[in-house]
Coordinates of C-alpha atoms and ligand atoms in Angstrom, one line a residue:
M1 CA 202.1 27.9 -15.7
I2 CA 203.9 27.3 -12.6
D3 CA 207.6 27.8 -12.1
Q4 CA 208.9 24.6 -10.8
E5 CA 211.5 26.4 -8.9
D6 CA 208.7 27.6 -6.6
F7 CA 208.2 24.3 -5.1
I8 CA 211.8 23.0 -4.7
A9 CA 212.8 23.3 -0.9
R10 CA 216.1 25.0 -0.5
E11 CA 218.2 26.1 2.6
E12 CA 217.7 29.8 2.7
D13 CA 217.9 32.2 5.9
P14 CA 214.1 32.6 7.1
R15 CA 213.7 36.0 6.0
E16 CA 214.2 34.9 2.5
S17 CA 212.0 31.9 2.9
M18 CA 209.2 34.2 4.1
E19 CA 209.6 36.0 0.6
T20 CA 209.5 33.2 -1.2
M21 CA 206.6 32.1 0.4
E22 CA 204.8 35.0 -0.2
R23 CA 205.8 35.3 -3.9
V24 CA 204.4 31.5 -4.3
S25 CA 201.0 32.7 -2.4
N26 CA 200.7 35.4 -4.4
K27 CA 201.5 33.7 -7.6
L28 CA 199.1 30.9 -6.7
A29 CA 196.3 33.4 -5.6
D30 CA 196.6 35.1 -9.0
L31 CA 196.6 31.6 -10.9
F32 CA 193.6 30.2 -8.7
G33 CA 191.7 33.6 -8.6
G34 CA 190.4 33.4 -12.6
M35 CA 189.0 30.0 -12.1
N36 CA 185.6 29.7 -13.4
H37 CA 184.6 26.2 -12.4
E38 CA 184.2 24.5 -8.7
V39 CA 186.9 22.0 -8.1
P40 CA 185.4 19.5 -5.5
L41 CA 187.9 17.2 -3.8
L42 CA 186.6 14.3 -1.9
L43 CA 189.5 12.8 0.6
F44 CA 189.5 9.5 2.0
T45 CA 191.7 8.5 4.8
D46 CA 192.1 5.9 7.8
P47 CA 193.8 7.3 11.0
F48 CA 195.6 4.3 11.3
I49 CA 197.0 4.0 8.1
N50 CA 199.5 6.4 6.5
G51 CA 198.7 9.0 9.1
Q52 CA 201.2 11.5 8.4
Y53 CA 200.6 11.5 4.6
C54 CA 196.8 11.9 5.4
E55 CA 197.6 15.3 7.5
A56 CA 200.1 16.5 4.7
V57 CA 197.1 16.3 2.4
R58 CA 194.9 18.2 4.6
T59 CA 197.5 20.7 5.2
I60 CA 198.1 21.2 1.5
I61 CA 194.4 21.5 0.6
R62 CA 193.7 23.9 3.5
G63 CA 196.4 26.1 2.1
V64 CA 194.7 26.1 -1.5
R65 CA 191.5 26.7 -0.4
E66 CA 192.8 29.5 1.6
L67 CA 193.8 30.9 -1.9
S68 CA 190.3 30.1 -4.0
H69 CA 186.8 29.6 -2.6
K70 CA 186.4 27.3 -5.7
V71 CA 188.2 24.5 -4.3
T72 CA 186.1 22.7 -1.9
L73 CA 186.9 19.5 0.4
R74 CA 185.0 16.7 2.1
E75 CA 186.6 14.1 4.0
Y76 CA 185.5 10.6 4.7
G77 CA 186.7 7.6 6.4
L78 CA 187.8 4.7 4.3
D79 CA 184.9 2.6 5.8
H80 CA 182.0 5.2 4.7
Q81 CA 179.7 4.1 1.8
L82 CA 181.2 6.7 -0.5
A83 CA 184.5 4.7 -0.2
Q84 CA 182.7 1.6 -1.5
Q85 CA 180.9 3.7 -4.2
Y86 CA 184.2 5.0 -5.4
H87 CA 186.2 1.7 -5.0
V88 CA 188.6 3.6 -2.6
T89 CA 190.6 0.8 -0.7
H90 CA 193.8 3.1 0.2
S91 CA 194.6 5.7 2.7
P92 CA 194.8 8.5 1.9
T93 CA 193.2 8.7 -1.4
L94 CA 192.2 12.1 -3.1
L95 CA 189.5 12.2 -5.7
F96 CA 189.2 15.2 -7.9
D97 CA 185.8 16.2 -9.0
P98 CA 184.7 12.6 -9.1
E99 CA 181.3 13.5 -10.7
H100 CA 183.1 14.5 -14.0
Y101 CA 186.4 12.8 -13.9
F102 CA 188.3 9.7 -12.7
I103 CA 191.4 11.3 -11.1
R104 CA 192.6 10.1 -7.9
W105 CA 195.8 10.5 -6.0
L106 CA 196.6 7.7 -3.6
G107 CA 199.3 9.7 -1.0
A108 CA 200.2 13.1 -0.5
P109 CA 201.0 15.5 -3.2
M110 CA 204.4 16.7 -1.6
G111 CA 207.5 17.9 -3.0
Q112 CA 208.0 18.0 -6.5
E113 CA 204.3 16.7 -6.8
G114 CA 203.4 20.1 -5.7
R115 CA 203.6 21.2 -9.3
T116 CA 201.3 18.6 -10.4
F117 CA 198.7 19.0 -7.8
V118 CA 198.7 22.9 -8.7
E119 CA 198.3 22.0 -12.3
A120 CA 195.6 19.6 -11.6
I121 CA 193.6 22.2 -9.7
T122 CA 194.2 24.7 -12.4
M123 CA 193.1 22.6 -15.4
L124 CA 190.2 21.5 -13.8
G125 CA 189.2 25.0 -12.6
Y126 CA 189.6 26.5 -15.9
R127 CA 188.6 23.4 -17.9
K128 CA 191.5 23.8 -19.9
T129 CA 194.7 21.8 -20.3
G130 CA 196.6 23.2 -22.9
I131 CA 196.9 19.8 -24.6
S132 CA 198.3 20.2 -28.0
K133 CA 196.3 19.9 -31.4
P134 CA 198.3 16.4 -32.2
S135 CA 197.9 15.3 -28.9
E136 CA 194.2 15.3 -29.3
K137 CA 194.2 13.8 -32.6
I138 CA 195.7 10.8 -31.0
L139 CA 193.1 10.7 -28.1
E140 CA 190.7 10.9 -30.8
K141 CA 191.7 7.5 -31.9
I142 CA 191.6 5.9 -28.5
T143 CA 188.1 4.1 -28.7
S144 CA 188.3 1.4 -25.7
P145 CA 188.8 2.4 -22.1
R146 CA 192.4 3.4 -20.6
A147 CA 192.9 2.9 -16.9
I148 CA 196.4 4.8 -16.0
K149 CA 198.4 4.1 -13.2
L150 CA 201.4 6.4 -12.9
F151 CA 203.8 5.9 -10.0
V152 CA 205.6 9.1 -8.9
S153 CA 207.8 10.0 -5.8
P154 CA 207.9 13.5 -4.2
T155 CA 211.7 13.5 -4.9
C156 CA 211.7 13.0 -8.3
P157 CA 212.0 15.7 -10.8
Y158 CA 210.9 13.9 -13.9
C159 CA 207.6 13.0 -12.4
P160 CA 205.6 16.1 -12.7
Q161 CA 206.0 16.1 -16.4
Q162 CA 204.6 12.7 -16.9
A163 CA 201.8 13.3 -14.3
V164 CA 200.7 16.3 -16.2
N165 CA 200.6 14.4 -19.4
A166 CA 198.5 11.8 -17.7
L167 CA 196.4 14.7 -16.5
K168 CA 195.6 16.3 -19.8
A169 CA 194.5 12.9 -21.4
A170 CA 192.3 12.0 -18.4
I171 CA 190.8 15.3 -18.2
A172 CA 190.4 15.8 -22.3
G173 CA 189.1 12.3 -22.5
P174 CA 187.1 11.8 -19.2
D175 CA 184.5 9.2 -20.9
K176 CA 187.3 6.7 -21.7
I177 CA 190.6 7.7 -19.6
S178 CA 191.2 7.3 -16.0
L179 CA 193.8 8.3 -14.0
E180 CA 195.5 7.2 -10.8
I181 CA 198.5 8.9 -9.6
I182 CA 200.3 6.7 -7.0
D183 CA 202.8 8.2 -4.7
I184 CA 205.4 5.1 -4.1
Q185 CA 206.6 6.4 -0.6
A186 CA 203.2 6.0 0.6
N187 CA 201.9 2.7 -1.2
P188 CA 205.0 0.4 -0.7
E189 CA 202.8 -2.7 -1.6
L190 CA 201.3 -1.5 -4.7
T191 CA 205.1 -0.5 -5.7
E192 CA 206.2 -3.7 -5.4
Q193 CA 203.2 -5.0 -6.9
Y194 CA 204.1 -3.3 -10.0
N195 CA 208.2 -3.4 -9.8
A196 CA 208.0 0.4 -9.7
L197 CA 211.5 0.8 -8.6
A198 CA 212.4 3.9 -11.0
V199 CA 209.9 6.8 -11.5
P200 CA 207.9 8.0 -12.9
I201 CA 206.6 4.8 -14.5
C202 CA 203.1 4.2 -16.3
Y203 CA 200.7 1.6 -16.8
A204 CA 197.9 1.5 -18.7
N205 CA 195.5 -1.3 -18.6
E206 CA 197.9 -3.2 -16.5
I207 CA 200.4 -2.9 -19.4
L208 CA 203.7 -1.3 -18.8
I209 CA 203.5 1.8 -21.7
A210 CA 206.2 4.2 -20.4
R211 CA 209.4 4.4 -18.4
G212 CA 210.3 8.1 -17.8
A213 CA 209.0 11.4 -18.7
Q214 CA 208.0 11.7 -22.1
P215 CA 207.1 14.5 -24.5
E216 CA 203.4 14.9 -24.3
E217 CA 202.8 13.5 -27.8
L218 CA 205.0 10.3 -27.2
F219 CA 203.1 9.9 -23.9
M220 CA 199.5 10.1 -25.9
A221 CA 200.9 7.6 -28.6
S222 CA 202.0 5.1 -26.1
L223 CA 198.9 5.3 -24.4
E224 CA 196.9 4.8 -27.6
K225 CA 199.0 1.9 -28.8
L226 CA 199.3 0.5 -25.1
E227 CA 203.2 0.1 -25.6
Q228 CA 206.2 2.6 -25.4
Q229 CA 206.5 4.8 -28.4
N230 CA 210.0 6.4 -28.8
F231 CA 209.0 8.6 -31.8
F232 CA 206.2 10.7 -32.9
I233 CA 205.3 11.8 -36.5
P234 CA 202.6 14.0 -36.7
E235 CA 199.8 13.7 -39.2
S236 CA 200.2 15.8 -42.5
D237 CA 197.1 17.4 -44.1
A238 CA 198.6 17.7 -47.6
E239 CA 196.7 16.5 -50.2
Q240 CA 199.7 16.5 -52.8
V241 CA 203.4 16.3 -51.8
D242 CA 206.0 17.3 -54.1
T243 CA 209.5 15.4 -53.7
D244 CA 212.6 14.5 -55.9
L245 CA 212.2 11.2 -54.3
T246 CA 209.5 9.1 -53.1
I247 CA 210.7 6.0 -51.1
I248 CA 208.1 3.0 -50.7
G249 CA 208.8 1.4 -47.3
G250 CA 210.2 2.5 -44.4
G251 CA 212.2 -0.7 -43.4
P252 CA 216.2 -0.4 -43.1
A253 CA 216.4 -0.2 -47.1
G254 CA 214.0 2.9 -47.0
L255 CA 215.3 4.5 -43.9
T256 CA 218.8 4.4 -44.9
A257 CA 218.2 5.7 -48.3
G258 CA 216.3 8.4 -47.0
I259 CA 219.2 9.7 -44.8
Y260 CA 221.4 9.3 -47.7
A261 CA 219.0 11.2 -50.3
A262 CA 218.3 13.9 -47.9
R263 CA 222.1 14.5 -47.0
S264 CA 222.7 14.8 -50.9
G265 CA 220.1 17.4 -51.0
L266 CA 217.5 15.6 -52.7
K267 CA 213.9 16.4 -51.3
A268 CA 212.8 12.9 -50.0
V269 CA 209.9 11.2 -48.5
I270 CA 209.4 7.6 -47.0
I271 CA 205.8 6.4 -47.4
E272 CA 205.2 3.2 -44.8
R273 CA 202.2 1.3 -44.6
G274 CA 202.7 -1.0 -41.7
A275 CA 205.3 -1.1 -38.9
L276 CA 208.3 1.4 -39.2
G277 CA 211.4 -0.7 -39.6
G278 CA 209.7 -3.3 -41.5
Q279 CA 210.7 -6.9 -40.4
V280 CA 213.5 -5.7 -38.0
A281 CA 210.3 -4.3 -35.8
L282 CA 209.1 -7.7 -35.5
T283 CA 212.6 -9.3 -34.6
P284 CA 213.2 -10.1 -31.1
V285 CA 216.9 -10.0 -30.7
V286 CA 219.4 -8.8 -33.6
E287 CA 223.1 -9.8 -33.0
N288 CA 224.8 -9.2 -36.2
Y289 CA 224.1 -5.6 -37.0
P290 CA 227.6 -4.0 -36.5
G291 CA 227.8 -1.7 -33.5
F292 CA 225.4 -3.7 -31.5
A293 CA 226.5 -7.0 -29.8
Q294 CA 222.8 -7.7 -29.0
I295 CA 219.8 -5.5 -29.4
D296 CA 216.0 -6.1 -29.7
G297 CA 214.7 -5.2 -33.1
K298 CA 212.3 -2.7 -32.4
T299 CA 214.9 -0.5 -30.4
L300 CA 217.1 -0.9 -33.2
V301 CA 214.3 0.3 -35.4
D302 CA 213.4 3.1 -32.9
I303 CA 217.2 4.4 -33.3
M304 CA 217.0 4.2 -37.0
V305 CA 213.6 6.2 -37.3
N306 CA 214.7 8.9 -35.1
H307 CA 218.1 9.1 -37.1
A308 CA 216.0 9.3 -40.5
L309 CA 213.4 11.7 -39.1
Q310 CA 216.3 13.9 -38.8
Y311 CA 216.3 14.2 -42.2
V312 CA 213.8 13.2 -44.1
P313 CA 209.6 13.4 -43.4
I314 CA 208.0 10.1 -42.8
F315 CA 204.2 9.1 -43.9
P316 CA 203.3 6.5 -41.4
D317 CA 200.0 4.1 -42.0
E318 CA 199.6 5.2 -45.8
E319 CA 200.1 2.2 -48.5
V320 CA 201.1 3.2 -51.8
M321 CA 198.7 1.8 -54.2
E322 CA 199.6 3.0 -57.6
I323 CA 202.7 4.5 -59.5
H324 CA 202.0 6.3 -62.8
T325 CA 205.1 6.4 -64.6
G326 CA 207.0 9.6 -65.5
P327 CA 208.8 11.5 -65.0
P328 CA 207.6 13.3 -63.0
F329 CA 206.0 9.9 -61.3
E330 CA 202.9 10.4 -59.9
I331 CA 202.5 8.0 -56.5
L332 CA 198.9 7.3 -55.2
T333 CA 198.3 6.2 -51.6
N334 CA 195.2 5.8 -49.6
R335 CA 195.4 9.2 -48.6
R336 CA 197.2 11.5 -50.7
R337 CA 199.1 11.9 -54.0
Y338 CA 203.0 12.6 -54.4
S339 CA 204.8 13.8 -57.0
A340 CA 208.4 12.6 -57.9
R341 CA 211.5 12.9 -60.2
A342 CA 212.5 9.3 -58.8
V343 CA 210.6 6.3 -56.8
L344 CA 212.5 3.9 -54.6
L345 CA 210.7 0.8 -54.2
A346 CA 212.0 -0.7 -50.7
T347 CA 209.1 -2.9 -50.2
G348 CA 211.1 -5.9 -48.5
A349 CA 210.0 -9.4 -48.4
S350 CA 208.6 -11.6 -45.9
Y351 CA 209.2 -15.1 -45.2
R352 CA 206.9 -17.8 -46.6
H353 CA 205.0 -19.6 -43.8
L354 CA 204.3 -23.4 -43.0
N355 CA 200.7 -22.3 -41.9
V356 CA 200.6 -25.5 -39.5
P357 CA 199.2 -25.4 -35.8
G358 CA 201.9 -24.2 -33.4
E359 CA 204.0 -22.3 -35.9
E360 CA 202.6 -18.8 -35.0
R361 CA 202.4 -19.5 -31.4
F362 CA 206.2 -20.6 -30.8
A363 CA 207.5 -18.1 -33.4
G364 CA 210.7 -16.5 -31.4
S365 CA 210.3 -19.4 -28.9
G366 CA 211.8 -22.1 -31.1
V367 CA 210.2 -21.5 -34.1
S368 CA 212.6 -19.3 -36.7
Y369 CA 213.0 -18.3 -40.1
C370 CA 216.4 -17.1 -40.1
S371 CA 219.5 -19.4 -39.0
T372 CA 222.1 -16.5 -39.3
C373 CA 219.7 -14.7 -36.8
D374 CA 219.0 -17.4 -34.3
G375 CA 221.2 -20.4 -34.8
A376 CA 223.6 -19.5 -31.9
L377 CA 220.7 -19.8 -29.7
F378 CA 220.7 -23.7 -30.5
K379 CA 224.1 -24.3 -29.9
G380 CA 224.6 -28.1 -28.5
K381 CA 221.1 -28.6 -29.1
E382 CA 219.0 -30.3 -31.6
V383 CA 216.7 -28.8 -34.8
V384 CA 214.7 -29.6 -37.6
V385 CA 215.0 -27.6 -41.0
V386 CA 212.0 -27.5 -43.1
G387 CA 212.3 -27.3 -47.0
G388 CA 214.4 -28.3 -49.9
G389 CA 215.7 -25.5 -51.7
D390 CA 219.1 -23.8 -51.3
S391 CA 217.8 -21.6 -48.3
A392 CA 217.0 -25.1 -46.2
L393 CA 220.2 -26.6 -47.2
T394 CA 222.3 -23.6 -46.6
D395 CA 220.5 -23.2 -43.4
A396 CA 221.3 -26.8 -42.3
L397 CA 225.1 -26.5 -43.3
Y398 CA 225.2 -23.2 -41.0
L399 CA 223.6 -24.7 -38.3
A400 CA 225.6 -28.1 -38.3
N401 CA 228.8 -25.9 -38.5
N402 CA 227.6 -24.4 -35.0
D403 CA 227.5 -27.4 -33.4
I404 CA 223.9 -28.1 -33.8
R405 CA 222.3 -31.4 -34.6
V406 CA 220.2 -31.1 -37.6
T407 CA 217.5 -33.0 -39.2
I408 CA 216.2 -31.7 -42.6
V409 CA 212.5 -32.6 -43.2
H410 CA 211.7 -32.3 -47.1
R411 CA 208.1 -32.9 -48.6
R412 CA 209.5 -34.6 -51.7
D413 CA 212.0 -37.3 -52.3
T414 CA 214.7 -35.1 -54.2
F415 CA 216.1 -31.6 -53.2
R416 CA 215.7 -28.5 -55.2
A417 CA 218.9 -27.0 -53.9
Q418 CA 222.4 -27.2 -55.8
D419 CA 224.2 -30.6 -55.9
H420 CA 227.1 -28.8 -54.1
L421 CA 225.2 -28.2 -51.3
V422 CA 222.9 -31.7 -51.3
N423 CA 226.7 -33.2 -51.3
Q424 CA 227.8 -31.7 -48.1
L425 CA 225.0 -32.9 -46.0
P426 CA 226.7 -36.4 -45.1
Q427 CA 229.7 -35.1 -44.0
H428 CA 228.3 -32.7 -41.5
N429 CA 226.0 -35.7 -40.2
I430 CA 223.1 -34.1 -41.6
K431 CA 219.9 -36.4 -41.3
V432 CA 217.2 -36.1 -44.1
L433 CA 213.6 -37.1 -43.9
Y434 CA 212.4 -37.2 -47.3
N435 CA 208.6 -37.4 -48.4
T436 CA 207.6 -36.0 -44.9
E437 CA 205.5 -32.9 -43.9
I438 CA 205.4 -31.2 -40.4
K439 CA 201.9 -31.3 -39.4
E440 CA 201.9 -29.6 -35.9
I441 CA 204.6 -27.8 -33.4
L442 CA 204.2 -28.9 -29.9
G443 CA 205.6 -27.6 -26.8
D444 CA 204.5 -25.9 -23.4
T445 CA 206.4 -22.7 -23.4
K446 CA 208.7 -23.3 -26.2
V447 CA 209.2 -25.8 -28.9
E448 CA 209.7 -29.7 -27.5
E449 CA 208.5 -31.7 -30.6
V450 CA 207.4 -31.9 -34.2
V451 CA 204.4 -34.1 -35.6
L452 CA 205.6 -35.8 -38.7
H453 CA 203.6 -37.1 -41.5
N454 CA 205.3 -39.8 -44.0
K455 CA 203.4 -39.0 -47.2
Q456 CA 204.8 -42.5 -48.8
T457 CA 203.7 -44.9 -45.7
G458 CA 201.0 -42.6 -44.5
E459 CA 202.5 -43.0 -41.0
T460 CA 202.3 -40.1 -38.3
S461 CA 205.1 -40.0 -35.9
T462 CA 206.3 -37.3 -33.3
K463 CA 210.0 -36.0 -33.5
R464 CA 211.6 -34.3 -30.0
T465 CA 213.3 -31.1 -31.3
D466 CA 214.7 -27.9 -29.5
G467 CA 213.8 -25.7 -32.6
V468 CA 212.1 -25.6 -35.9
F469 CA 214.0 -23.6 -38.8
I470 CA 211.6 -22.8 -41.8
A471 CA 213.1 -22.2 -45.0
I472 CA 210.3 -22.6 -47.5
G473 CA 211.3 -19.6 -49.6
F474 CA 210.5 -15.9 -49.5
E475 CA 207.5 -13.8 -50.7
P476 CA 208.8 -10.5 -52.0
A477 CA 206.5 -7.5 -51.9
T478 CA 206.2 -6.8 -55.3
E479 CA 202.6 -6.3 -56.1
L480 CA 203.3 -2.6 -56.8
A481 CA 206.2 -3.2 -59.2
R482 CA 204.3 -6.1 -60.9
K483 CA 201.4 -3.5 -61.4
T484 CA 203.8 -0.6 -62.6
G485 CA 205.2 -3.0 -65.3
I486 CA 208.7 -3.5 -63.7
D487 CA 210.4 -6.7 -64.5
L488 CA 211.0 -9.3 -62.2
T489 CA 213.6 -12.2 -61.9
D490 CA 212.3 -15.8 -62.4
D491 CA 212.1 -16.0 -58.4
G492 CA 209.9 -13.3 -58.2
F493 CA 212.3 -10.4 -57.0
I494 CA 212.5 -7.2 -58.7
K495 CA 215.0 -7.2 -61.7
C496 CA 218.0 -4.6 -61.0
D497 CA 221.3 -3.8 -62.1
D498 CA 224.1 -3.1 -59.9
N499 CA 223.2 0.4 -59.3
H500 CA 219.7 -0.8 -58.3
R501 CA 218.1 0.6 -61.4
T502 CA 214.8 -1.2 -62.3
S503 CA 213.3 -2.1 -66.1
I504 CA 211.8 1.5 -65.9
P505 CA 214.1 4.7 -65.9
G506 CA 213.6 6.6 -62.7
I507 CA 212.4 3.8 -60.7
Y508 CA 214.9 1.8 -58.4
S509 CA 214.9 -0.9 -55.9
A510 CA 216.8 -1.7 -52.5
G511 CA 216.6 -4.3 -50.0
D512 CA 214.7 -7.6 -49.8
V513 CA 212.6 -7.1 -52.4
E514 CA 215.8 -7.7 -54.7
G515 CA 216.4 -11.0 -53.1
G516 CA 220.2 -11.8 -52.1
Y517 CA 221.0 -12.4 -48.6
R518 CA 218.1 -10.4 -46.8
Q519 CA 219.9 -9.1 -44.0
I520 CA 219.5 -5.8 -42.1
V521 CA 223.0 -4.7 -43.0
T522 CA 222.7 -5.4 -46.5
A523 CA 219.1 -3.9 -46.7
A524 CA 220.7 -0.9 -45.5
G525 CA 223.8 -1.3 -47.7
H526 CA 221.1 -1.2 -50.8
G527 CA 219.3 1.7 -49.2
S528 CA 222.6 3.7 -49.5
G529 CA 223.7 2.7 -53.0
A530 CA 220.4 3.2 -54.5
A531 CA 220.0 7.0 -52.8
I532 CA 223.8 7.8 -54.3
T533 CA 222.8 6.4 -57.7
I534 CA 219.4 8.2 -57.7
F535 CA 221.2 11.4 -56.8
E536 CA 223.9 10.9 -59.4
D537 CA 220.9 10.0 -61.9
L538 CA 219.2 12.8 -61.1
V539 CA 221.8 15.3 -61.9
N540 CA 222.8 13.3 -64.9
P541 CA 220.2 11.2 -65.9
Y542 CA 221.4 8.2 -67.9
W543 CA 218.0 7.5 -69.5
T544 CA 218.6 10.7 -71.5
A545 CA 222.3 10.0 -72.5
P546 CA 222.9 9.0 -76.2
G547 CA 222.8 5.2 -76.4
K548 CA 221.6 4.4 -72.8
K549 CA 218.3 2.5 -72.0
Ligands
FAD1 P1 211.6 -4.8 -44.9 O1 212.3 -4.6 -43.6 O2 210.7 -6.0 -45.3 O3 210.6 -3.6 -45.2 C1 209.8 -3.1 -46.0 C2 208.7 -2.3 -45.7 O4 208.3 -1.7 -46.7 C3 207.9 -3.0 -44.7 O5 207.8 -2.0 -43.8 C4 206.3 -3.0 -45.4 O6 205.5 -2.6 -44.7 C5 206.6 -1.7 -46.5 N1 205.8 -1.8 -47.7 C6 205.6 -2.8 -48.6 N2 204.9 -2.3 -49.5 C7 204.2 -1.3 -49.4 C8 203.7 -0.3 -50.1 N3 202.7 -0.5 -50.6 N4 203.5 0.9 -49.2 C9 203.9 1.2 -48.3 N5 204.8 0.6 -47.4 C10 205.1 -0.7 -48.2 N6 218.2 -9.6 -40.5 C11 219.5 -9.6 -39.8 O7 220.5 -9.0 -40.5 N7 219.6 -9.9 -38.7 C12 218.9 -10.7 -37.8 O8 218.9 -11.0 -36.7 C13 217.4 -10.7 -38.5 N8 216.2 -11.4 -37.7 C14 215.1 -11.3 -38.7 C15 214.2 -12.4 -37.8 C16 212.9 -12.4 -38.6 C17 211.7 -13.0 -37.7 C18 212.7 -11.8 -39.9 C19 211.2 -11.7 -40.3 C20 213.8 -11.0 -40.3 C21 215.0 -11.2 -40.1 N9 216.1 -10.5 -40.5 C22 217.4 -10.5 -40.1 C23 216.0 -9.9 -42.0 C24 215.9 -8.5 -42.0 O9 214.9 -8.0 -41.0 C25 215.5 -8.0 -43.7 O10 216.5 -8.7 -44.2 C26 215.5 -6.4 -43.6 O11 214.3 -6.0 -42.8 C27 214.9 -6.1 -45.2 O12 214.9 -4.9 -45.0 P2 214.0 -4.0 -46.1 O13 213.8 -2.7 -45.9 O14 214.6 -4.6 -47.4 O15 212.7 -4.7 -46.0
NAP2 P1 212.8 -22.4 -52.9 O1 213.9 -22.4 -54.0 O2 211.6 -21.6 -53.5 O3 212.3 -23.5 -52.0 C1 211.7 -23.6 -51.5 C2 211.5 -25.2 -50.6 O4 210.7 -25.0 -49.8 C3 211.4 -26.2 -52.0 O5 212.2 -27.4 -51.4 C4 209.7 -26.4 -51.5 O6 209.6 -27.8 -51.8 C5 210.0 -26.2 -50.1 N1 208.5 -25.7 -49.6 C6 207.6 -24.8 -50.3 N2 206.8 -24.4 -49.7 C7 206.5 -25.2 -48.7 C8 205.4 -25.9 -47.7 N3 204.4 -25.4 -47.7 N4 205.5 -26.9 -46.9 C9 207.2 -27.7 -47.1 N5 207.8 -27.4 -47.9 C10 207.7 -26.4 -49.0 O7 213.5 -21.3 -51.9 P2 214.8 -20.8 -51.2 O8 215.2 -22.1 -50.9 O9 214.5 -19.9 -50.4 O10 215.6 -20.1 -52.5 C11 215.1 -19.3 -53.1 C12 216.3 -18.6 -54.0 O11 217.5 -17.8 -53.5 C13 216.6 -19.5 -55.0 O12 216.8 -18.9 -56.2 C14 217.7 -19.9 -54.5 O13 218.8 -20.4 -55.4 C15 218.3 -18.7 -53.6 N6 219.3 -19.0 -52.7 C16 220.6 -19.4 -52.9 C17 221.5 -19.6 -52.0 C18 223.0 -20.1 -52.3 O14 223.2 -19.6 -53.6 N7 223.4 -20.7 -51.4 C19 221.1 -19.7 -50.5 C20 219.6 -19.4 -50.3 C21 218.8 -19.0 -51.4 P3 209.4 -28.3 -53.1 O15 211.0 -28.5 -53.8 O16 208.5 -29.7 -53.3 O17 208.9 -27.4 -54.0

């Protein structure tokens, strides 16, 4: 509504500056003129604290009141009982219509913040925020209170955008959303307490939810999830979606397949039931994805998702329940139906868990399921590897090769792993505790020791260790494949050929659900390979060629 340029101080000759003032005044008078609601303001001050900011707020409000009788001001000392009633402790603090909203400004709305202040007055005066429909839908999902603290500065050109987002949330959801806009210059102690060194920075319920200014929907989504969101996917009302390719699973395999399929001209969609990015979204640090020497999994996922969204629609929070074979295939989720000429299962796998006390608590703090991912963090240290299959022994050898002292803990007296792996253990000084189970993982902030139980002797002991690598197998997400009648391997993964074709023509697989190396880069490779095959097969269906399956 307001042109930001109007509020930015520039060096001008006095005549020009008078003209600008008059222009701004007229514009504001027009803007405030149509307001149909009172905007009561309560100002709390202490003459001995931030005196110049108190005077600045008064001057600004005086100016606004000259333009609109709808704006009223009452001023109280910090020692007044109303300050106690409203829990006001900082001078100056300005409350906006406190009977109806919890919106307060700690400091003075000067400089760039003038725009935010005018937006606040007009949103309240018109009872209109201009909030988008998708933002409203996100706010509807918020069921518990959100207390926003937004740190801003009069010299920050990005702050008003985020402040306006926060105002929209607080005005649209007054029963659950409160807002404090905190000017860092007038509130150095709070600024230090919240480490608000770069503005805008936003906390909700004391959790950091956003750095920098965000598009409105991303702000609302961050507020809802209480975590910074970096992509926004609008909800779709469609009951039926027609596609060439429906991709099930939004991990690296599915996302890559989506990019490749769409770039080949296929109408593709990705359906994801849980966290976009799959297992990567849960990975603290990735150090082996080319192009990124070190990146946290969530950031890598955000980059992948944003890239995929440039090409392919993603349907989040949706679980595929059934696939009715075709073509055309019919894919049923908990929300809608899809029709597709081909289907890609990129449903992933998850590491099997030991399910002992301490495992969940120390995941990422000494408990690991991926030696190639986390091994380097234990160089020169001591770890235990749990399991007796190929994974456990491969992990143990990998770790020992990286200057780590390794003990394998295996529940039986013989290994399931291949002999050539077993035979290498002595030359790498890998100790083995047979017939032994881990009963508990202990430590303070990270793993320090494990409680062991010898099944033969019945003895219980503890062993000091810096890490616990759990390699007791994988559980591929194959329920859907199983239900659809797709063949699985003896290890329980989806059976496919080198081109990712499964036993049912028109249905393909990619990524961890196929087994193999189970890495991000291999999952992405599978995704691209599968999408290329699918494109070629849809152009020239192998299942209709004479003599083919
Ligand atoms: P996933 O990432 O598992 O994604 C599959 C997706 O499909 C999931 O999001 C799931 O919710 C969805 N899905 C399943 N069924 C359905 C359904 N019915 N409807 C809708 N959606 C469905 N690899 C590395 O290269 N480097 C590392 O540093 C590394 N660290 C790791 C650390 C941890 C803790 C873990 C768990 C794994 C790590 N990995 C690492 C392995 C890597 O994350 C996986 O190999 C990779 O994510 C596999 O990708 P994917 O797309 O095949 O499957
Ligand atoms: P796996 O073969 O199923 O072995 C799992 C191991 O963990 C077994 O030794 C099992 O003990 C043990 N285990 C299972 N649940 C346990 C629990 N709750 N507590 C303690 N121990 C438990 O799984 P994997 O080793 O991951 O291998 C999976 C597949 O990938 C296999 O086909 C394997 O050949 C293949 N793979 C190959 C290579 C390679 O060729 N280098 C490397 C890795 C994986 P029991 O023995 O008592 O059952």
